Tab-separated table of C-alpha atoms and ligand atoms in Angstrom:
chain	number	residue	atom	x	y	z
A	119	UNK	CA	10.788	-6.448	-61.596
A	120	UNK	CA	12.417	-8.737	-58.749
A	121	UNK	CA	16.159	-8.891	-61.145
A	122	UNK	CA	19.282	-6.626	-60.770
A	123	UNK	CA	20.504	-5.145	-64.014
A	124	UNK	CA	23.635	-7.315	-64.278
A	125	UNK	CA	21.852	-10.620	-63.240
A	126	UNK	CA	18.987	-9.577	-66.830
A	127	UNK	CA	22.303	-8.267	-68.853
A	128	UNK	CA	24.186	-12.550	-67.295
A	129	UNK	CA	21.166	-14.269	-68.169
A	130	UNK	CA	20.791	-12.507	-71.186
A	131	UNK	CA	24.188	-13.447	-72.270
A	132	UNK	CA	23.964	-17.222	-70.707
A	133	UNK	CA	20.817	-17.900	-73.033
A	134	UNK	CA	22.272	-16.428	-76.360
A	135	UNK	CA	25.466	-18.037	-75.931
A	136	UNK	CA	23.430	-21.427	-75.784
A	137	UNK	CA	21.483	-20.551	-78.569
A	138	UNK	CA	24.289	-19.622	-80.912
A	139	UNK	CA	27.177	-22.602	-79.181
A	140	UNK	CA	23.256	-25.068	-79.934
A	141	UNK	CA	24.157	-26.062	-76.503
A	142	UNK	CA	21.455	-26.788	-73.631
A	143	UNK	CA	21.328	-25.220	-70.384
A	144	UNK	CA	18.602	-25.831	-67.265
A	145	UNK	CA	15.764	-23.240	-67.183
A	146	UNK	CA	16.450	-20.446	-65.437
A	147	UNK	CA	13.495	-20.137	-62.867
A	148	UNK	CA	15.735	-23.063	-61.578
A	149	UNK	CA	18.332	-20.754	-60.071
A	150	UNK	CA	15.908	-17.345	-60.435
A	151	UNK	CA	12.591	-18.778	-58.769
A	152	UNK	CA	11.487	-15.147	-57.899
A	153	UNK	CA	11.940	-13.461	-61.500
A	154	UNK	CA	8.801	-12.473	-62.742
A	155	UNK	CA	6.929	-11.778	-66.086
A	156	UNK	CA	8.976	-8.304	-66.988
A	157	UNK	CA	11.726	-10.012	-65.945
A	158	UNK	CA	11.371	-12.652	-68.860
A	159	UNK	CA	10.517	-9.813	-71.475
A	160	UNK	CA	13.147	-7.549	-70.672
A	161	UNK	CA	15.563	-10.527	-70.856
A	162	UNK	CA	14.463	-11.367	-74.685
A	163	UNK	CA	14.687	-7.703	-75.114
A	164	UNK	CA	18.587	-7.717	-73.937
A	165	UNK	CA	18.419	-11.042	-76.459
A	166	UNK	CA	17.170	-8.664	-79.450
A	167	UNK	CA	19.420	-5.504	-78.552
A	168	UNK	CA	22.723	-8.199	-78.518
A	169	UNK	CA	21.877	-9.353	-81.635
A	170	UNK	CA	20.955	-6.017	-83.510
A	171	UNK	CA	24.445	-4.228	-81.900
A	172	UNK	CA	26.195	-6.926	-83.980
A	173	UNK	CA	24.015	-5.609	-86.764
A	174	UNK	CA	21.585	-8.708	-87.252
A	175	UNK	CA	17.966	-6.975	-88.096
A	176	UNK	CA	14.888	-7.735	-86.558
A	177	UNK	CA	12.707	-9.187	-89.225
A	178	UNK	CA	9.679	-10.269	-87.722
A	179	UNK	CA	7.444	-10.844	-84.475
A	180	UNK	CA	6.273	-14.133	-83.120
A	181	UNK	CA	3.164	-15.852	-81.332
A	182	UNK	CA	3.748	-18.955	-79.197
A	183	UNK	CA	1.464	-21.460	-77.609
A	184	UNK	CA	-1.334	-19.855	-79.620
A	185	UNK	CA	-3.109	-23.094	-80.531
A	186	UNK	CA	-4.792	-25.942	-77.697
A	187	UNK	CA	-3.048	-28.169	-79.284
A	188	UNK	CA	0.592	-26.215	-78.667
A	189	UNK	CA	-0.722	-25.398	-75.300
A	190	UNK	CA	-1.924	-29.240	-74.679
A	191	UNK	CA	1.201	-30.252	-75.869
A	192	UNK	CA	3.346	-27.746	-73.433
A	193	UNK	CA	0.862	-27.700	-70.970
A	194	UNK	CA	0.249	-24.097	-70.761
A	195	UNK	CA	-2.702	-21.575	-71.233
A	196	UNK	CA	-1.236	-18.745	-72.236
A	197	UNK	CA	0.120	-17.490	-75.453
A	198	UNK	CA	3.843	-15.449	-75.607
A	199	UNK	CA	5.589	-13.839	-78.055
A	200	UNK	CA	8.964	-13.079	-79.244
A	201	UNK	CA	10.982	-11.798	-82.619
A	202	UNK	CA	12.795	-13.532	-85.550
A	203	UNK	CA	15.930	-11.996	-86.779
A	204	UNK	CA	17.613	-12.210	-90.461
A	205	UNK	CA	19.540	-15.020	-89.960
A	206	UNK	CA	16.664	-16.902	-88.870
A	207	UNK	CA	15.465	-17.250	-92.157
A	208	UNK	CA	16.092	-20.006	-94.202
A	209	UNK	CA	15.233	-20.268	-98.131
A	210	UNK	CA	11.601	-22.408	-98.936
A	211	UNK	CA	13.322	-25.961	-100.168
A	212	UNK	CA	16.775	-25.470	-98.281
A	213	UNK	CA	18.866	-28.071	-95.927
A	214	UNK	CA	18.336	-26.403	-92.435
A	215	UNK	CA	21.392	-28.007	-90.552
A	216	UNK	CA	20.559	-29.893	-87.502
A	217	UNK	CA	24.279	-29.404	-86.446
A	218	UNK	CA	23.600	-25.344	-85.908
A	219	UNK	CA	20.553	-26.639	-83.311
A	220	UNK	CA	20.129	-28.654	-80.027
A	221	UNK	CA	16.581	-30.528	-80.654
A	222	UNK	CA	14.556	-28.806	-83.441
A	223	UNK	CA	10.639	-28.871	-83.814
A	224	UNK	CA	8.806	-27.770	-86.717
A	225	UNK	CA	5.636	-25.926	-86.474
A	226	UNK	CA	3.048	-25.103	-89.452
A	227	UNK	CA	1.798	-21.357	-89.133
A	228	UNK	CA	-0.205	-18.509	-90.405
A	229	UNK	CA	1.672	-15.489	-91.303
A	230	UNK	CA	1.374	-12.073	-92.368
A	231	UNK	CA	2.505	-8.424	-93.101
A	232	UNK	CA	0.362	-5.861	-91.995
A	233	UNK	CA	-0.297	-2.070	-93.996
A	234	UNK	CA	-1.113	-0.526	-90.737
A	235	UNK	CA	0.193	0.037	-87.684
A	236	UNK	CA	-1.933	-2.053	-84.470
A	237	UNK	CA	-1.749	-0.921	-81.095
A	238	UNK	CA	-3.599	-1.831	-78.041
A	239	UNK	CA	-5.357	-1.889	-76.033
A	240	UNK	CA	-8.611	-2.993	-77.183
A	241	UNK	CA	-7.255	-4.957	-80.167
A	242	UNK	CA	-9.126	-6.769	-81.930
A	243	UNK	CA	-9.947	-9.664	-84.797
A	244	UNK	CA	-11.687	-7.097	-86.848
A	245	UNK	CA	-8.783	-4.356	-86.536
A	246	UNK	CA	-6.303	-6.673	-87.587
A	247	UNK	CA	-8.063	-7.925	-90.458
A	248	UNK	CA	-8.148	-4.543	-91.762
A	249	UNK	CA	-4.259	-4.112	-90.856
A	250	UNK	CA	-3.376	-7.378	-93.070
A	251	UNK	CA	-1.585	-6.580	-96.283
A	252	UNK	CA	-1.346	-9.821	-97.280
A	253	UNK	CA	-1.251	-13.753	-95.753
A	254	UNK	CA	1.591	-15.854	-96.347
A	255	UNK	CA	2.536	-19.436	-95.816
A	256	UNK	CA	5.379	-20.332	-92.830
A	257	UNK	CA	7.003	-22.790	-91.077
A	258	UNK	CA	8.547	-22.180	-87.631
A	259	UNK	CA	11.782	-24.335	-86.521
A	260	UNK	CA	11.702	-24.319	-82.776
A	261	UNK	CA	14.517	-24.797	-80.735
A	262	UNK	CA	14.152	-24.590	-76.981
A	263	UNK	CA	17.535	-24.000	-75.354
A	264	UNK	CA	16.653	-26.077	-72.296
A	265	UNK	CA	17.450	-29.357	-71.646
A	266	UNK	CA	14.655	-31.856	-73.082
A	267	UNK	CA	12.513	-28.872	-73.662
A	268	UNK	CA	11.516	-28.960	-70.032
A	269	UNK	CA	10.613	-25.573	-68.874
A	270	UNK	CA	7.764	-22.951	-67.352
A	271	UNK	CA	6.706	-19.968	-69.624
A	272	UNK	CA	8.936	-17.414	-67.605
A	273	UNK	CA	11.769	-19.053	-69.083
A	274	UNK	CA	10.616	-20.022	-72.600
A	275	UNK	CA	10.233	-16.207	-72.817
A	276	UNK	CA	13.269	-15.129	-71.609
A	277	UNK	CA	14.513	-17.570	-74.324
A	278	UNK	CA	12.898	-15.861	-77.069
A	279	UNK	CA	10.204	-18.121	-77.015
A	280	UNK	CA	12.377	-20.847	-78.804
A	281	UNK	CA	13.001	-18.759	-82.142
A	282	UNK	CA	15.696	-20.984	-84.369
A	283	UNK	CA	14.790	-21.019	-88.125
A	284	UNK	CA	11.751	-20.066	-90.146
A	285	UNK	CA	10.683	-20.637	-93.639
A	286	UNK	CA	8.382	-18.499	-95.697
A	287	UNK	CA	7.476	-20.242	-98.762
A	288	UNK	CA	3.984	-21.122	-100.960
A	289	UNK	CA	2.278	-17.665	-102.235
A	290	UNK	CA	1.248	-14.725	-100.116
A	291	UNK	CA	-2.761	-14.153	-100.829
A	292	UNK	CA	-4.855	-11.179	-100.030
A	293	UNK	CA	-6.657	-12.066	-96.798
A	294	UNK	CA	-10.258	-10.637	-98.340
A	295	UNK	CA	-9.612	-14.135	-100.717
A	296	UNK	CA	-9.196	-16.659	-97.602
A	297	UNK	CA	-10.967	-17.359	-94.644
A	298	UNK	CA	-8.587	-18.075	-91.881
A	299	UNK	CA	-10.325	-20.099	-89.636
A	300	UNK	CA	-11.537	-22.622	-92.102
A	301	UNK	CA	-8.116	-22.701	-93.782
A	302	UNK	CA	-6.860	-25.690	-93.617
A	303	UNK	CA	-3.210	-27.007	-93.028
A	304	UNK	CA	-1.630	-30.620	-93.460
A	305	UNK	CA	1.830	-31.207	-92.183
A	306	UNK	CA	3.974	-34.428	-93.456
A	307	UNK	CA	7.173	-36.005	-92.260
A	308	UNK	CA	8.822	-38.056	-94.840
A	309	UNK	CA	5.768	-38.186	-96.801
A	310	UNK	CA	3.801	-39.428	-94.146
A	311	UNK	CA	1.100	-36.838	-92.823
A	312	UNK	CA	2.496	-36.222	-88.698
A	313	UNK	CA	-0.572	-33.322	-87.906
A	314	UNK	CA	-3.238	-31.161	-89.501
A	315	UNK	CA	-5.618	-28.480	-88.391
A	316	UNK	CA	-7.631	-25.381	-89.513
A	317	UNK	CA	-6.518	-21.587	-88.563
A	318	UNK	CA	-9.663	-21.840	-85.971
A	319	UNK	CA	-6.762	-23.711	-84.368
A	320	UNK	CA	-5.255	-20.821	-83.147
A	321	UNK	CA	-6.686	-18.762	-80.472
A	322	UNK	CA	-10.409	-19.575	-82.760
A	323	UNK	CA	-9.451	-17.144	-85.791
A	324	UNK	CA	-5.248	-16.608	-86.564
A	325	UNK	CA	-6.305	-12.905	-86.078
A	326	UNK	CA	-6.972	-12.875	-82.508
A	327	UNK	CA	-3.070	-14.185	-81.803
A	328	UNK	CA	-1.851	-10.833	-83.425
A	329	UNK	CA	-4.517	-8.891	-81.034
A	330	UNK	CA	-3.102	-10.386	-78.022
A	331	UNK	CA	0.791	-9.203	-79.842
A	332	UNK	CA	-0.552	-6.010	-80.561
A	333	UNK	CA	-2.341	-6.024	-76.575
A	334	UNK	CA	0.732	-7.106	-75.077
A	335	UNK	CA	2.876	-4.579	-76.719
A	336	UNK	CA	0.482	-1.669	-75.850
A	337	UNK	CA	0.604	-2.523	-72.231
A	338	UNK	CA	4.194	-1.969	-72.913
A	339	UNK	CA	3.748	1.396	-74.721
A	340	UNK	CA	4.515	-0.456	-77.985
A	341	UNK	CA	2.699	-1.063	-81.265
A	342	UNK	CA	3.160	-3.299	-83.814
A	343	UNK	CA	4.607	-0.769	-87.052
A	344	UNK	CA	3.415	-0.684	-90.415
A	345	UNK	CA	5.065	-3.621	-92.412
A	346	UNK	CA	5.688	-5.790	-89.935
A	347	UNK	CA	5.656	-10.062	-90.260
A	348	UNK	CA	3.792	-11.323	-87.618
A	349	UNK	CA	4.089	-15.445	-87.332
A	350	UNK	CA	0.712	-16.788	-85.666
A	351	UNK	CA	1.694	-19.576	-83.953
A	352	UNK	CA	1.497	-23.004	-84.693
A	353	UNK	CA	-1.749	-24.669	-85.653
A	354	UNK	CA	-0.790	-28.560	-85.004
A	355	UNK	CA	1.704	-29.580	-81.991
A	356	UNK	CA	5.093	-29.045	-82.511
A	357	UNK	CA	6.650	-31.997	-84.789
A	358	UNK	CA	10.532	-33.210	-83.444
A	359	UNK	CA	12.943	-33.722	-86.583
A	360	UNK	CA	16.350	-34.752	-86.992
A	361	UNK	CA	19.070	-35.206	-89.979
A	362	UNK	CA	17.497	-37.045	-92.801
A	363	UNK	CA	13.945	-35.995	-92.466
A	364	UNK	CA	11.963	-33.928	-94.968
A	365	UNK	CA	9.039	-31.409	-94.167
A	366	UNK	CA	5.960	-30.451	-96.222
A	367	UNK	CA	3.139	-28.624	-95.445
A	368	UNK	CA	0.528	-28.084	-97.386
A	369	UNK	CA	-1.913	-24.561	-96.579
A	370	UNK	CA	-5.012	-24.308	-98.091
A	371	UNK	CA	-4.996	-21.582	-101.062
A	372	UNK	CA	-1.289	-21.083	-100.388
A	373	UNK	CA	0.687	-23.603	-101.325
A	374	UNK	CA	2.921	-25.665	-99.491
A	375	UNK	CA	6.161	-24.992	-97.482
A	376	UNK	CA	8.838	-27.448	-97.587
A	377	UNK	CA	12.493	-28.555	-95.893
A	378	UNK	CA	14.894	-30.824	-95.505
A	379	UNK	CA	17.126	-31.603	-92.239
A	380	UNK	CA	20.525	-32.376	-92.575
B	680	0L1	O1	6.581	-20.775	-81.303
B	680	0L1	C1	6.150	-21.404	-80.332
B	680	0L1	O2	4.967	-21.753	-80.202
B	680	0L1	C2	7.115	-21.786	-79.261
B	680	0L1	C3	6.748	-21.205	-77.975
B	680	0L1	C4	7.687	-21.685	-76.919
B	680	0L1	C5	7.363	-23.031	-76.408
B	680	0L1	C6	8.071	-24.125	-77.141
B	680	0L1	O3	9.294	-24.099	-77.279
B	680	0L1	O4	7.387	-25.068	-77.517
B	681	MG	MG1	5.945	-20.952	-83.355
């Protein structure tokens, strides 16, 4: 780690404040050039500790920049991860209020809870398909505290990898009863369809993107528990909205997902 203690506990601070105040800031590489990749996860980590010692529970865990498109989009090639806490979640057919965020993206993804715990490495598709409870439906609301979303992926993981808002809606299916890679998803803006995709999308099977969680974690000396929500990534690019816009997307076998922005 090339960071001090205080200068992870400042930055910490600087990025939570921005996310809570929905105000933007530069990326930090900016003023930290030499932090490196533990740097970035132990900053998210400070991120997740703040926000559980005010007694916000972590709910779930999160894949980024999991699908080419994403990756196109960002112009990355590798996937990250981060955590959605309680708050985070917003009801399926609720106003998500643009006023709480800077410059919000939606994102279509796969979710799931798992039955067993996963822990790498040597994680793989097949060990998380038998780890799947069930597969539900989810959108992701991105919100990238940096200015224009203009960052590199030290920084987007210090920032919690952009976690805002997420919805879980449609109807959780066993994951013997779907194949993920053919599944199918179809995203529309105002009634007008923005993106689509299949769950190949991500990372070639949905399954693989909780592998590399469960990978990254073990090279941590961390699993992934028993029970946890696990958010895929998205399948499509990321879709900007504002106030007035509505979302729908429509999975395959699970229903659709829906929002509106005010
Ligand atoms: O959930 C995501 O894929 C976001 C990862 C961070 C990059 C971004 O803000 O687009
Ligand atoms: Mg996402």
């Amino acid at each position: 780690m090339k960071l001090d203690k205080n200068t992870l506990a400042q930055l910490a601070e600087h990025l939570e404040n921005a996310e809570l105040k929905a105000h933007d800031v530069t990326k930090i590489t900016d003023d930290h050039p030499d932090m490196d990749w533990d740097d970035a996860y132990a900053i998210q980590d400070l991120i997740r500790a703040r926000k559980e010692s005010r007694g916000h529970k972590t709910v779930g865990l999160k894949c980024g920049l999991t699908s080419y498109a994403k990756m196109k989009q960002m112009g990355v090639d590798t996937p990250v991860f981060g955590f959605v806490s309680d708050y985070m979640a917003c009801a399926e057919g609720s106003d998500i209020k643009t006023s709480e965020l800077i410059h919000p993206k939606v994102e279509a993804e796969i979710c799931v809870v798992t039955k067993a715990p996963l822990k790498g490495p040597g994680c793989h598709v097949g060990a998380v398909m038998a780890a799947i409870d069930f597969v539900i439906p989810g959108v992701e609301i991105i919100d990238s505290r940096y200015r224009d979303f203009k960052f590199d992926l030290k920084s987007v993981i210090a920032d919690n990898t952009s976690a805002s808002r997420f919805v879980i809606g449609g109807r959780a299916r066993r994951v013997e009863d779907l194949d993920l890679r053919t599944l199918g998803v179809v995203l529309e803006k105002n009634g007008q369809i923005v993106a689509m995709a299949a769950g190949a999308a991500v990372m070639g099977h949905p399954a693989a993107a909780i592998a590399a969680l469960a990978n990254h974690l073990g090279a941590r000396g961390q699993e992934i528990p028993t029970g946890s929500f696990i958010m895929t990534g998205g399948v499509t690019e990321a879709i900007a909205v504002q106030a007035g816009d509505s979302v729908n997307v429509r999975f395959q076998d699970l229903g659709t997902v829906g929002m509106r922005f005010v």
